[in-house]
Amino acid sequence: MAHLSPQELLSKLQTARTTAESHPGATRHLTIQRELAEDCPAFTPNLLQLARMLRRTDEPNQGVEEMLAEVQHLLEQAVHASGRSADTLIELAYFLDTHRNAPDEARKLFEEGAAKALSSLEDAWAGLIRLLEMNEQLPQALELSTRAEKLFPESGRVMGAVSDARQAAVTAGLLTPDTQEP
């Protein structure tokens, strides 16, 4: 069987979304998304959307527990397929807390998701500060530096970018050398 291209995957997902929007009570979109999950079980956006849609759609001949078991399976599959990405961990945590009364397990997932999200934010802000500094958008670089420094005071990556931005601001005359303040 040939693998679907990213464009084909996104097209099928969009078809399911459009079908759900145009026929709110119908379950055709679920069929499309289930087929897509079978065709590509690692396509995380579909797994997450299908899990969400299942909770909002009453399917004939499917009980609540059967639906919840399918949702949990999809969310666990999304966590696995994504390499335990922050958004999938958080989605599974909400599900376990809300539908499975598993606060201890949910807490562990929330904590792991928060740590991964913070790590991504740290990397993004360090990169953005450097980009702003390189593009001589020093006021914006300094503003973000202040926020990043408060949130990530132990980060070598952030502190290096902050230092470079401040040095560039000193060179440009926006900060004084001794205090590095305007």
Coordinates of C-alpha atoms in Angstrom, one line a residue:
M1 CA 0.0 0.0 0.0
A2 CA 1.4 3.4 -0.9
H3 CA 1.7 6.0 1.8
L4 CA -0.3 9.2 1.5
S5 CA 1.6 12.4 1.0
P6 CA 1.4 15.1 3.6
Q7 CA -0.8 17.1 1.2
E8 CA -3.2 14.1 0.8
L9 CA -3.4 13.6 4.6
L10 CA -4.2 17.3 5.1
S11 CA -6.7 17.2 2.3
K12 CA -8.6 14.2 3.8
L13 CA -8.5 15.9 7.3
Q14 CA -10.0 19.1 5.8
T15 CA -12.7 17.0 4.0
A16 CA -13.6 15.5 7.3
R17 CA -13.7 19.0 9.0
T18 CA -15.8 20.4 6.1
T19 CA -18.2 17.4 6.3
A20 CA -18.6 17.9 10.0
E21 CA -19.4 21.6 9.6
S22 CA -21.8 21.1 6.8
H23 CA -23.6 18.2 8.4
P24 CA -23.5 18.7 12.1
G25 CA -25.6 15.8 13.2
A26 CA -24.2 13.3 10.7
T27 CA -21.4 10.9 11.4
R28 CA -19.8 10.7 7.9
H29 CA -16.9 12.8 9.1
L30 CA -16.1 10.2 11.7
T31 CA -16.0 7.5 8.9
I32 CA -13.6 9.7 6.9
Q33 CA -11.4 10.3 10.0
R34 CA -11.4 6.6 11.0
E35 CA -10.4 5.6 7.5
L36 CA -7.6 8.2 7.6
A37 CA -6.5 6.8 11.0
E38 CA -6.3 3.4 9.4
D39 CA -4.4 4.7 6.4
C40 CA -2.0 6.6 8.6
P41 CA -2.1 5.8 12.3
A42 CA 0.8 8.2 13.0
F43 CA -1.0 11.3 11.6
T44 CA -1.4 13.0 15.0
P45 CA -3.6 15.9 13.9
N46 CA -6.3 13.4 12.7
L47 CA -6.0 11.3 15.9
L48 CA -6.6 14.3 18.1
Q49 CA -9.4 15.7 16.0
L50 CA -11.1 12.3 15.8
A51 CA -10.9 11.9 19.6
R52 CA -12.5 15.4 20.0
M53 CA -15.2 14.7 17.5
L54 CA -16.1 11.4 19.0
R55 CA -16.9 13.1 22.3
R56 CA -19.2 15.6 20.6
T57 CA -21.0 13.2 18.2
D58 CA -23.7 10.7 19.2
E59 CA -23.2 7.7 17.1
P60 CA -26.0 5.2 16.8
N61 CA -25.2 1.8 18.3
Q62 CA -22.3 3.0 20.3
G63 CA -22.4 3.3 24.1
V64 CA -20.6 5.9 26.2
E65 CA -18.0 3.5 27.5
E66 CA -17.3 2.2 24.0
M67 CA -16.8 5.7 22.8
L68 CA -14.6 6.6 25.7
A69 CA -12.4 3.6 25.2
E70 CA -12.0 4.5 21.5
V71 CA -11.1 8.1 22.5
Q72 CA -8.6 6.9 25.1
H73 CA -7.0 4.6 22.5
L74 CA -6.7 7.4 20.0
L75 CA -5.2 9.8 22.5
E76 CA -2.7 7.2 23.7
Q77 CA -1.9 6.5 20.0
A78 CA -1.4 10.2 19.4
V79 CA 1.0 10.5 22.4
H80 CA 3.0 7.6 21.1
A81 CA 3.0 8.7 17.4
S82 CA 4.1 12.2 18.3
G83 CA 7.0 11.2 20.5
R84 CA 5.1 12.4 23.5
S85 CA 4.6 16.0 22.3
A86 CA 3.3 18.6 24.7
D87 CA -0.1 19.0 23.1
T88 CA -0.9 15.3 23.0
L89 CA 0.2 14.7 26.6
I90 CA -2.0 17.6 27.7
E91 CA -5.0 16.3 25.7
L92 CA -4.6 12.9 27.2
A93 CA -4.3 14.4 30.7
Y94 CA -7.5 16.3 30.3
F95 CA -9.3 13.2 29.1
L96 CA -8.0 11.1 32.0
D97 CA -8.9 13.7 34.6
T98 CA -12.3 14.5 33.1
H99 CA -13.5 11.1 31.9
R100 CA -11.5 8.5 33.8
N101 CA -11.2 10.1 37.2
A102 CA -7.5 9.5 37.2
P103 CA -6.0 12.7 38.7
D104 CA -2.7 11.2 39.6
E105 CA -2.0 9.9 36.1
A106 CA -3.4 13.1 34.6
R107 CA -1.1 15.2 36.9
K108 CA 2.0 13.3 35.6
L109 CA 1.0 13.9 32.0
F110 CA 0.2 17.6 32.7
E111 CA 3.6 18.0 34.3
E112 CA 5.4 16.3 31.4
G113 CA 3.4 18.3 28.9
A114 CA 4.2 21.6 30.7
A115 CA 7.9 20.7 30.8
K116 CA 8.0 20.0 27.1
A117 CA 6.0 23.1 26.3
L118 CA 8.4 25.2 28.4
S119 CA 11.4 23.7 26.7
S120 CA 9.9 24.6 23.3
L121 CA 9.2 28.1 24.4
E122 CA 12.8 28.5 25.7
D123 CA 14.2 27.4 22.4
A124 CA 11.7 29.6 20.4
W125 CA 12.4 32.7 22.5
A126 CA 16.2 32.3 22.4
G127 CA 15.9 31.9 18.6
L128 CA 13.6 34.9 18.3
I129 CA 15.8 37.1 20.4
R130 CA 18.7 36.3 18.2
L131 CA 16.7 36.9 15.0
L132 CA 15.4 40.2 16.2
E133 CA 18.9 41.2 17.2
M134 CA 20.4 40.2 13.9
N135 CA 17.7 42.1 12.1
E136 CA 18.4 45.2 14.2
Q137 CA 15.0 45.1 15.8
L138 CA 16.6 45.9 19.1
P139 CA 13.7 47.3 21.0
Q140 CA 11.7 44.2 20.4
A141 CA 14.7 42.0 21.2
L142 CA 15.2 43.8 24.5
E143 CA 11.5 43.6 25.4
L144 CA 11.5 39.8 24.8
S145 CA 14.8 39.5 26.5
T146 CA 13.3 40.9 29.7
R147 CA 10.5 38.4 29.7
A148 CA 12.7 35.5 28.7
E149 CA 15.3 36.3 31.4
K150 CA 12.6 36.2 34.1
L151 CA 11.1 32.9 32.9
F152 CA 14.4 31.2 32.1
P153 CA 17.1 32.6 34.4
E154 CA 19.1 29.4 34.3
S155 CA 19.0 28.9 30.5
G156 CA 22.4 29.3 28.9
R157 CA 20.7 29.5 25.5
V158 CA 18.4 32.3 26.5
M159 CA 21.0 34.2 28.5
G160 CA 23.4 34.1 25.6
A161 CA 20.8 35.6 23.3
V162 CA 19.9 38.2 25.9
S163 CA 23.6 39.1 26.3
D164 CA 24.1 39.5 22.6
A165 CA 20.9 41.6 22.2
R166 CA 22.0 43.9 25.0
Q167 CA 25.5 44.2 23.6
A168 CA 24.0 45.1 20.2
A169 CA 21.8 47.7 22.0
V170 CA 24.8 49.2 23.7
T171 CA 26.7 49.4 20.4
A172 CA 23.6 51.1 18.8
G173 CA 23.4 53.6 21.7
L174 CA 20.1 52.3 23.0
L175 CA 21.6 51.1 26.3
T176 CA 24.5 52.5 28.4
P177 CA 27.5 50.1 28.7
D178 CA 27.8 50.2 32.5
T179 CA 24.2 49.5 33.4
Q180 CA 22.8 48.1 30.1
E181 CA 19.7 50.2 30.7
P182 CA 18.3 52.9 28.5

